[in-house]
Amino acid sequence: MKNFFSVEDVVNVYDLIKEAIHLKKNPYQYQDIGKNKTIGLVFFNPSLRTRISCQKAAFNLGCNTWVLDIQKDSWKIEMNDGVVMKKTQEHFKEAISVMSLYCDILAVRTFPNLLDRDYDYNEVLFQKILNYSQVPVVNMESATLHPLQSLADVMTIAELIPFFSTTTNCSKQKCKVVLSWAPHINPLPHSVANSFSQWVSQIEEIDFTITCPEKYDLDKKFSKGVYITYNQNEAFLNADFIYAKNWSSYLDYGKILCRNSNWMITEKKMKLTNQAKFMHCLPIRRNIVVEDAVLDSEYSIVLKQAENRIYASQIIFLKILQYLS
Ligand code: CP
């Protein structure tokens, strides 16, 4: 693997998930591959899980890391071309090019501006990063996608259902996974929802539903063929996994169109499901997105998802290090 931008860079999702699960059991198996290698982690926006799980993943592979929080630790970066730089000190082009000289893999987080849909959905910034970097690039969340999160999510689902069993008598019964929109006070990116939809749709043993308020449909590019319902209770019936996430409107781009707290995930709604596991990428606003009772219940697997962020990053770094060696 040369770069990791989305699921489209993966040859076989099933194999990748199996390899990530194997790494979790044998985290130091490839400790020699990272000798004298450095992974640069660049954040244009805040992070807890992505930053630390990537550092831990790199450590497991014997790699060195450096981390740069652009907002706090760097010059003010100019993102636009052709600007007379009176208010900014360093251009994105030099910044990315130089950082790529200081590492063997450059992992970057950028967020959308949620103002200009074409700019965000054409992934203008990330395309520039791919152009300017002299080393392989990993997407730690871009304007429209969060593939390391989604790999950890599908890995978490795979660990809990039998279709990834290596035994010959594994069940092939489909499991029902529901991505449910949930309320939030701020307009949030679509990246987790887009990416989750993209990855889950690759797994034929999953029966996937999205439920959201009207005018919150995701871009069809990421939700093609997915059953979408505006009735949350209907979606929850017999679900095995409920993945809660807020996103702002795609159609009325970046806007909050629904503030109805009835979309919050509650114990009462979870009772409609098949004792579904509760999922969320974190961070999460308690009692806005989900009731405490659900998040603190035995059905919540949010910490398992967070733990699997390590092995999702590790398998991607490993694939790129193997490509480099
Ligand atoms: N889920 C996730 O990406 O968390 P951070 O924003 O803390 O990295």
Coordinates of C-alpha atoms and ligand atoms in Angstrom, one line a residue:
M1 CA 0.0 0.0 0.0
K2 CA 1.5 3.3 -1.1
N3 CA -1.0 5.8 0.4
F4 CA -4.0 5.3 2.7
F5 CA -6.8 7.7 1.9
S6 CA -9.9 5.6 2.0
V7 CA -11.2 2.0 1.8
E8 CA -10.5 2.2 -2.0
D9 CA -6.8 1.8 -1.2
V10 CA -7.5 -1.6 0.4
V11 CA -7.2 -4.7 -1.8
N12 CA -9.4 -6.9 0.4
V13 CA -11.3 -5.6 3.4
Y14 CA -11.9 -9.0 4.9
D15 CA -8.2 -9.9 4.8
L16 CA -7.2 -6.5 6.3
I17 CA -9.7 -7.0 9.2
K18 CA -8.3 -10.5 9.9
E19 CA -4.8 -9.1 9.8
A20 CA -5.7 -6.3 12.2
I21 CA -7.2 -8.9 14.6
H22 CA -4.1 -11.0 14.3
L23 CA -1.9 -8.0 15.1
K24 CA -4.0 -7.3 18.2
K25 CA -3.0 -10.8 19.5
N26 CA 0.6 -10.4 18.4
P27 CA 1.3 -6.6 18.6
Y28 CA 5.1 -6.9 18.6
Q29 CA 5.4 -9.4 15.8
Y30 CA 6.8 -6.8 13.3
Q31 CA 8.9 -4.8 15.7
D32 CA 11.9 -4.9 13.4
I33 CA 10.2 -3.4 10.4
G34 CA 10.2 0.1 11.8
K35 CA 13.9 0.2 12.7
N36 CA 15.3 3.6 11.7
K37 CA 11.8 4.7 10.4
T38 CA 9.9 7.8 11.4
I39 CA 6.2 8.5 11.2
G40 CA 5.2 12.2 11.2
L41 CA 1.7 12.9 12.7
V42 CA 0.3 16.3 11.7
F43 CA -2.8 17.7 13.2
F44 CA -4.6 20.8 11.7
N45 CA -7.4 20.0 14.3
P46 CA -7.6 18.6 17.8
S47 CA -7.4 14.9 18.6
L48 CA -7.1 12.5 21.5
R49 CA -7.6 9.0 20.2
T50 CA -6.1 9.4 16.7
R51 CA -3.0 11.0 18.0
I52 CA -2.2 8.5 20.8
S53 CA -3.4 5.4 19.1
C54 CA -1.1 6.2 16.1
Q55 CA 1.8 6.8 18.4
K56 CA 1.2 3.5 20.1
A57 CA 0.8 1.7 16.8
A58 CA 4.1 3.1 15.6
F59 CA 5.8 2.1 18.8
N60 CA 4.5 -1.5 18.4
L61 CA 6.2 -1.5 14.9
G62 CA 9.5 -0.2 16.3
C63 CA 9.0 3.2 14.6
N64 CA 9.9 6.6 15.9
T65 CA 7.3 9.4 15.7
W66 CA 7.0 13.1 15.9
V67 CA 3.8 15.0 16.4
L68 CA 2.9 18.5 15.2
D69 CA -0.2 20.3 16.4
I70 CA -0.3 23.1 13.7
Q71 CA -2.7 25.3 15.7
K72 CA -0.5 25.4 18.7
D73 CA 3.1 24.6 17.7
S74 CA 3.7 26.0 14.3
W75 CA 3.7 29.1 12.1
K76 CA 0.3 30.3 10.9
I77 CA -0.2 28.4 7.7
E78 CA -1.6 29.8 4.5
M79 CA -3.9 27.3 2.8
N80 CA -4.8 29.3 -0.3
D81 CA -2.7 29.7 -3.4
G82 CA -1.8 33.1 -5.0
V83 CA -2.3 35.0 -1.7
V84 CA -0.2 38.0 -0.7
M85 CA 0.7 36.6 2.7
K86 CA 0.3 39.5 5.0
K87 CA -1.5 37.6 7.7
T88 CA 0.1 34.2 7.4
Q89 CA 3.7 33.1 7.8
E90 CA 4.2 29.8 5.9
H91 CA 2.5 28.4 2.9
F92 CA 0.9 24.9 3.1
K93 CA 3.0 23.8 0.1
E94 CA 6.3 24.4 1.9
A95 CA 5.0 23.2 5.2
I96 CA 3.8 19.8 3.8
S97 CA 6.9 19.4 1.6
V98 CA 9.3 20.1 4.4
M99 CA 7.5 17.9 6.9
S100 CA 7.6 15.0 4.5
L101 CA 11.5 15.4 4.4
Y102 CA 11.5 14.6 8.2
C103 CA 9.7 11.2 8.1
D104 CA 9.1 8.0 6.1
I105 CA 5.3 8.2 6.4
L106 CA 3.3 11.4 6.8
A107 CA -0.1 11.0 8.6
V108 CA -2.3 14.1 8.4
R109 CA -5.6 15.3 9.9
T110 CA -7.5 18.0 8.2
F111 CA -11.2 18.9 8.8
P112 CA -13.9 20.3 6.4
N113 CA -14.7 24.0 6.5
L114 CA -18.4 23.0 6.2
L115 CA -19.0 26.2 4.1
D116 CA -18.0 25.2 0.6
R117 CA -19.3 21.7 -0.3
D118 CA -17.4 21.4 -3.5
Y119 CA -14.1 22.4 -1.8
D120 CA -14.6 19.9 1.0
Y121 CA -16.0 17.1 -1.2
N122 CA -13.2 17.4 -3.8
E123 CA -10.8 17.0 -0.8
V124 CA -8.8 19.9 -2.1
L125 CA -6.5 20.1 0.9
F126 CA -5.8 16.4 1.0
Q127 CA -5.2 16.2 -2.7
K128 CA -2.5 18.9 -2.2
I129 CA -1.0 16.9 0.6
L130 CA -0.8 13.9 -1.6
N131 CA 0.9 16.1 -4.3
Y132 CA 3.4 17.9 -2.0
S133 CA 4.4 15.0 0.2
Q134 CA 7.5 13.1 -0.9
V135 CA 6.6 10.1 1.2
P136 CA 3.5 7.9 1.6
V137 CA 0.5 9.7 3.2
V138 CA -2.1 8.4 5.7
N139 CA -5.5 10.0 6.2
M140 CA -6.1 10.5 9.9
E141 CA -9.4 12.2 9.0
S142 CA -10.0 14.4 6.0
A143 CA -12.8 16.7 5.0
T144 CA -15.1 13.8 4.1
L145 CA -13.6 10.6 5.4
H146 CA -12.2 9.0 8.6
P147 CA -10.9 5.6 7.4
L148 CA -8.8 4.6 10.4
Q149 CA -11.9 5.1 12.6
S150 CA -14.0 3.0 10.2
L151 CA -11.4 0.2 10.0
A152 CA -11.4 0.0 13.8
D153 CA -15.2 0.0 13.8
V154 CA -15.6 -2.9 11.3
M155 CA -12.8 -4.7 13.2
T156 CA -14.8 -4.3 16.4
I157 CA -18.0 -5.6 14.8
A158 CA -16.0 -8.5 13.3
E159 CA -14.7 -9.5 16.7
L160 CA -18.3 -9.9 18.0
I161 CA -20.0 -11.8 15.2
P162 CA -19.1 -15.1 13.7
F163 CA -18.7 -14.3 10.1
F164 CA -14.9 -13.8 10.5
S165 CA -14.5 -17.1 12.2
T166 CA -11.8 -19.2 10.5
T167 CA -13.7 -22.4 11.4
T168 CA -15.6 -24.0 8.5
N169 CA -18.9 -24.1 10.3
C170 CA -19.2 -20.3 10.9
S171 CA -22.7 -18.8 10.7
K172 CA -23.4 -16.9 7.5
Q173 CA -26.6 -15.2 8.9
K174 CA -26.6 -11.5 8.3
C175 CA -26.3 -9.1 11.2
K176 CA -28.2 -5.8 11.3
V177 CA -26.0 -2.7 11.7
V178 CA -27.7 0.7 12.0
L179 CA -26.0 4.1 11.7
S180 CA -28.3 6.5 13.6
W181 CA -28.1 10.3 13.4
A182 CA -28.2 11.8 16.9
P183 CA -28.4 15.4 18.1
H184 CA -25.5 17.7 18.8
I185 CA -25.1 21.4 19.6
N186 CA -22.5 22.1 16.8
P187 CA -22.5 21.4 13.1
L188 CA -20.2 18.4 12.7
P189 CA -18.4 16.9 9.7
H190 CA -19.7 13.9 7.8
S191 CA -16.5 12.0 7.7
V192 CA -17.2 9.3 10.3
A193 CA -20.7 8.6 8.8
N194 CA -19.5 8.6 5.2
S195 CA -16.6 6.4 6.0
F196 CA -18.5 4.0 8.2
S197 CA -21.1 3.6 5.4
Q198 CA -18.4 3.0 2.8
W199 CA -16.6 0.3 4.9
V200 CA -19.7 -1.5 6.2
S201 CA -21.1 -1.7 2.6
Q202 CA -18.0 -3.8 1.7
I203 CA -19.1 -6.6 4.0
E204 CA -21.9 -8.7 2.5
E205 CA -22.8 -10.4 5.8
I206 CA -23.9 -7.0 7.2
D207 CA -27.5 -5.7 6.6
F208 CA -26.9 -2.0 6.8
T209 CA -29.5 0.8 7.6
I210 CA -29.0 4.5 8.0
T211 CA -31.6 6.5 10.0
C212 CA -31.6 10.3 10.1
P213 CA -34.0 13.2 10.0
E214 CA -35.2 14.4 6.6
K215 CA -32.6 16.5 4.7
Y216 CA -29.8 14.7 6.5
D217 CA -29.1 12.1 3.8
L218 CA -25.5 11.6 3.2
D219 CA -23.8 12.1 -0.2
K220 CA -25.0 9.2 -2.4
K221 CA -21.4 8.5 -3.3
F222 CA -21.0 7.1 0.2
S223 CA -24.5 5.7 0.8
K224 CA -25.4 4.1 -2.6
G225 CA -27.6 1.1 -2.2
V226 CA -28.0 1.6 1.6
Y227 CA -31.5 1.4 3.1
I228 CA -32.3 4.9 4.6
T229 CA -35.3 5.6 6.8
Y230 CA -36.4 8.8 8.6
N231 CA -38.1 6.6 11.3
Q232 CA -35.6 5.9 14.0
N233 CA -37.8 3.4 15.8
E234 CA -38.3 1.4 12.7
A235 CA -34.6 1.3 12.1
F236 CA -33.8 0.1 15.6
L237 CA -36.1 -3.0 15.3
N238 CA -34.0 -6.2 15.7
A239 CA -30.8 -4.3 15.2
D240 CA -27.6 -6.0 16.4
F241 CA -25.4 -2.8 16.4
I242 CA -26.4 0.8 16.8
Y243 CA -23.7 3.3 15.7
A244 CA -24.7 6.8 16.9
K245 CA -23.2 9.8 15.2
N246 CA -24.2 13.4 14.5
W247 CA -23.5 15.1 11.2
S248 CA -24.6 18.4 9.8
S249 CA -26.7 18.5 6.7
Y250 CA -25.1 17.5 3.4
L251 CA -28.0 18.9 1.3
D252 CA -28.1 22.3 3.0
Y253 CA -24.4 22.1 3.5
G254 CA -23.0 22.4 7.0
K255 CA -26.3 23.5 8.5
I256 CA -28.1 22.2 11.6
L257 CA -31.6 21.6 10.5
C258 CA -32.8 19.4 13.4
R259 CA -32.4 20.1 17.1
N260 CA -35.0 17.6 18.2
S261 CA -33.7 15.8 21.3
N262 CA -36.0 12.9 20.5
W263 CA -33.3 11.6 18.3
M264 CA -31.1 11.0 21.3
I265 CA -30.2 7.3 21.9
T266 CA -32.1 6.2 25.0
E267 CA -32.5 3.0 27.0
K268 CA -36.1 2.8 25.8
K269 CA -35.1 2.9 22.1
M270 CA -32.3 0.3 22.7
K271 CA -35.1 -2.1 24.0
L272 CA -36.4 -2.2 20.4
T273 CA -33.2 -3.8 19.2
N274 CA -31.9 -7.4 19.4
Q275 CA -29.9 -6.4 22.6
A276 CA -27.8 -4.3 20.2
K277 CA -24.3 -3.2 21.0
F278 CA -23.9 0.6 21.2
M279 CA -21.1 2.2 19.2
H280 CA -19.7 5.7 18.9
C281 CA -16.3 7.0 17.7
L282 CA -15.9 9.3 20.7
P283 CA -15.6 12.0 21.9
I284 CA -19.3 12.0 22.8
R285 CA -21.6 14.5 24.6
R286 CA -23.4 12.6 27.2
N287 CA -27.2 13.1 27.5
I288 CA -27.2 15.0 24.2
V289 CA -26.1 12.2 21.8
V290 CA -26.9 9.3 24.2
E291 CA -28.2 8.8 27.7
D292 CA -25.7 7.9 30.4
A293 CA -27.7 4.6 31.0
V294 CA -26.8 3.4 27.4
L295 CA -23.2 4.6 27.4
D296 CA -22.5 3.0 30.8
S297 CA -24.4 -0.2 30.0
E298 CA -22.9 -3.6 29.3
Y299 CA -23.9 -3.2 25.7
S300 CA -21.7 -0.2 25.1
I301 CA -18.5 -1.1 23.1
V302 CA -17.1 2.4 22.6
L303 CA -13.9 1.5 24.6
K304 CA -13.4 -1.6 22.5
Q305 CA -13.6 0.6 19.4
A306 CA -11.1 3.1 20.9
E307 CA -8.7 0.3 21.7
N308 CA -9.0 -1.1 18.2
R309 CA -7.9 2.3 16.8
I310 CA -4.3 1.1 17.7
Y311 CA -4.5 -2.0 15.5
A312 CA -6.3 -0.3 12.7
S313 CA -3.5 2.2 12.5
Q314 CA -0.9 -0.5 13.0
I315 CA -2.0 -2.6 10.1
I316 CA -2.0 0.4 7.8
F317 CA 1.4 1.6 8.9
L318 CA 2.7 -2.0 8.5
K319 CA 1.3 -2.3 4.9
I320 CA 3.1 0.9 4.0
L321 CA 6.3 -0.1 5.7
Q322 CA 6.2 -3.4 3.8
Y323 CA 5.7 -1.4 0.5
L324 CA 8.7 0.7 1.4
S325 CA 11.0 -2.2 2.2
Ligands
CP1 N1 -12.6 9.3 17.1 C1 -11.5 10.2 17.0 O1 -11.0 10.3 15.9 O2 -11.1 10.8 18.1 P1 -10.1 12.0 18.2 O3 -10.8 13.1 17.5 O4 -9.9 12.2 19.6 O5 -8.8 11.6 17.5

